[in-house]
C-alpha cells in the first residue's frame, strides 16, 4: 500500500508562489503526478513525473510557471508554482501509480493512490 500526504497549500495573491509537497510511504509505483479540481469543475491534470527516468509532462495551462521535482531519498514529490493566477485556485491532489511505459501520464485512471488534497486559493 502507498499513502500520500500533501502539504503546502494556502492563500496567495496573484503573481505569488507556493510549493506543494507530497510524501509517499512505500514505493509500489513508477509515476507520480499532481491533479487539481477547481470549484464546480472536473478534476484535471496538472503535471506528472515518471520516477524511473525523470520524464515530466505538463498541462499547457501551467507550462513555464510550475515545476515538478522529486527527492528520491525522501520519497517526496514537489511542485513549485510561480506566477499564480486566480484560475489556479483549486484543490490539488497528489497521485501515484504504475503507468505502463509508452502510455500517457495525463490520465487520472492510471493512478491508484491519491492524497487527501490541499487547497490552493489565489486572490486577484
GROMACS .gro file of C-alpha atoms in nm:
model
  124
    1UNK     CA    1   0.000   0.000   0.000
    2UNK     CA    2   0.106   0.357  -0.066
    3UNK     CA    3  -0.001   0.651   0.144
    4UNK     CA    4   0.036   1.005   0.017
    5UNK     CA    5   0.048   1.307   0.244
    6UNK     CA    6   0.027   1.653   0.087
    7UNK     CA    7   0.123   1.985   0.236
    8UNK     CA    8   0.193   2.341   0.131
    9UNK     CA    9  -0.139   2.476   0.014
   10UNK     CA   10  -0.273   2.812   0.119
   11UNK     CA   11  -0.387   3.156   0.017
   12UNK     CA   12  -0.167   3.368  -0.206
   13UNK     CA   13  -0.209   3.679  -0.416
   14UNK     CA   14  -0.197   3.665  -0.793
   15UNK     CA   15   0.163   3.660  -0.911
   16UNK     CA   16   0.279   3.487  -0.596
   17UNK     CA   17   0.430   3.143  -0.542
   18UNK     CA   18   0.361   2.829  -0.346
   19UNK     CA   19   0.533   2.493  -0.320
   20UNK     CA   20   0.332   2.179  -0.264
   21UNK     CA   21   0.487   1.865  -0.120
   22UNK     CA   22   0.370   1.506  -0.128
   23UNK     CA   23   0.539   1.250   0.093
   24UNK     CA   24   0.489   0.889  -0.014
   25UNK     CA   25   0.513   0.582   0.204
   26UNK     CA   26   0.612   0.275   0.007
   27UNK     CA   27   0.742   0.252  -0.348
   28UNK     CA   28   0.483   0.045  -0.531
   29UNK     CA   29   0.460   0.293  -0.814
   30UNK     CA   30   0.665   0.424  -1.105
   31UNK     CA   31   0.498   0.759  -1.162
   32UNK     CA   32   0.356   1.045  -0.959
   33UNK     CA   33   0.160   1.349  -1.051
   34UNK     CA   34  -0.050   1.642  -0.944
   35UNK     CA   35  -0.410   1.693  -1.039
   36UNK     CA   36  -0.646   1.970  -0.937
   37UNK     CA   37  -1.016   2.029  -0.908
   38UNK     CA   38  -1.128   2.390  -0.945
   39UNK     CA   39  -1.455   2.492  -0.778
   40UNK     CA   40  -1.752   2.348  -0.967
   41UNK     CA   41  -1.535   2.176  -1.226
   42UNK     CA   42  -1.397   1.833  -1.304
   43UNK     CA   43  -1.059   1.717  -1.182
   44UNK     CA   44  -0.784   1.798  -1.430
   45UNK     CA   45  -0.426   1.700  -1.493
   46UNK     CA   46  -0.154   1.943  -1.389
   47UNK     CA   47   0.187   1.775  -1.407
   48UNK     CA   48   0.344   1.431  -1.371
   49UNK     CA   49   0.683   1.267  -1.347
   50UNK     CA   50   0.798   0.916  -1.421
   51UNK     CA   51   1.002   0.812  -1.122
   52UNK     CA   52   1.234   0.580  -1.312
   53UNK     CA   53   1.384   0.828  -1.556
   54UNK     CA   54   1.251   1.168  -1.457
   55UNK     CA   55   1.034   1.218  -1.764
   56UNK     CA   56   0.797   1.509  -1.698
   57UNK     CA   57   0.470   1.611  -1.859
   58UNK     CA   58   0.293   1.942  -1.802
   59UNK     CA   59  -0.052   2.071  -1.878
   60UNK     CA   60  -0.035   2.362  -2.121
   61UNK     CA   61  -0.203   2.588  -1.867
   62UNK     CA   62   0.087   2.558  -1.622
   63UNK     CA   63   0.384   2.513  -1.853
   64UNK     CA   64   0.653   2.768  -1.778
   65UNK     CA   65   0.503   2.852  -1.439
   66UNK     CA   66   0.501   2.522  -1.250
   67UNK     CA   67   0.798   2.292  -1.196
   68UNK     CA   68   0.773   1.935  -1.072
   69UNK     CA   69   1.061   1.772  -0.887
   70UNK     CA   70   1.131   1.477  -0.665
   71UNK     CA   71   1.357   1.377  -0.381
   72UNK     CA   72   1.427   1.006  -0.414
   73UNK     CA   73   1.586   0.980  -0.071
   74UNK     CA   74   1.281   1.130   0.097
   75UNK     CA   75   1.031   0.967  -0.139
   76UNK     CA   76   0.876   1.309  -0.180
   77UNK     CA   77   0.725   1.487  -0.477
   78UNK     CA   78   0.714   1.864  -0.512
   79UNK     CA   79   0.557   2.118  -0.739
   80UNK     CA   80   0.684   2.473  -0.736
   81UNK     CA   81   0.407   2.703  -0.852
   82UNK     CA   82   0.510   3.051  -0.965
   83UNK     CA   83   0.320   3.338  -1.124
   84UNK     CA   84  -0.001   3.204  -0.979
   85UNK     CA   85  -0.329   3.317  -1.130
   86UNK     CA   86  -0.681   3.320  -0.986
   87UNK     CA   87  -0.770   3.039  -1.227
   88UNK     CA   88  -0.514   2.818  -1.048
   89UNK     CA   89  -0.747   2.814  -0.749
   90UNK     CA   90  -0.836   2.452  -0.681
   91UNK     CA   91  -0.793   2.156  -0.452
   92UNK     CA   92  -0.465   1.998  -0.554
   93UNK     CA   93  -0.425   1.622  -0.530
   94UNK     CA   94  -0.110   1.417  -0.536
   95UNK     CA   95  -0.133   1.083  -0.712
   96UNK     CA   96   0.089   0.778  -0.755
   97UNK     CA   97   0.059   0.475  -0.974
   98UNK     CA   98   0.219   0.228  -1.208
   99UNK     CA   99   0.193   0.367  -1.558
  100UNK     CA  100   0.281   0.138  -1.844
  101UNK     CA  101   0.573   0.288  -2.044
  102UNK     CA  102   0.452   0.445  -2.364
  103UNK     CA  103   0.111   0.535  -2.226
  104UNK     CA  104   0.000   0.875  -2.112
  105UNK     CA  105   0.084   1.012  -1.770
  106UNK     CA  106  -0.207   1.257  -1.801
  107UNK     CA  107  -0.493   1.019  -1.731
  108UNK     CA  108  -0.611   1.008  -1.372
  109UNK     CA  109  -0.726   0.648  -1.413
  110UNK     CA  110  -0.359   0.544  -1.433
  111UNK     CA  111  -0.305   0.637  -1.070
  112UNK     CA  112  -0.422   0.408  -0.796
  113UNK     CA  113  -0.315   0.609  -0.495
  114UNK     CA  114  -0.435   0.957  -0.405
  115UNK     CA  115  -0.366   1.209  -0.134
  116UNK     CA  116  -0.636   1.386   0.063
  117UNK     CA  117  -0.596   1.711  -0.130
  118UNK     CA  118  -0.472   2.054  -0.033
  119UNK     CA  119  -0.648   2.382  -0.107
  120UNK     CA  120  -0.474   2.648  -0.312
  121UNK     CA  121  -0.651   2.982  -0.335
  122UNK     CA  122  -0.517   3.264  -0.549
  123UNK     CA  123  -0.673   3.604  -0.493
  124UNK     CA  124  -0.684   3.871  -0.759
   0.00000   0.00000   0.00000
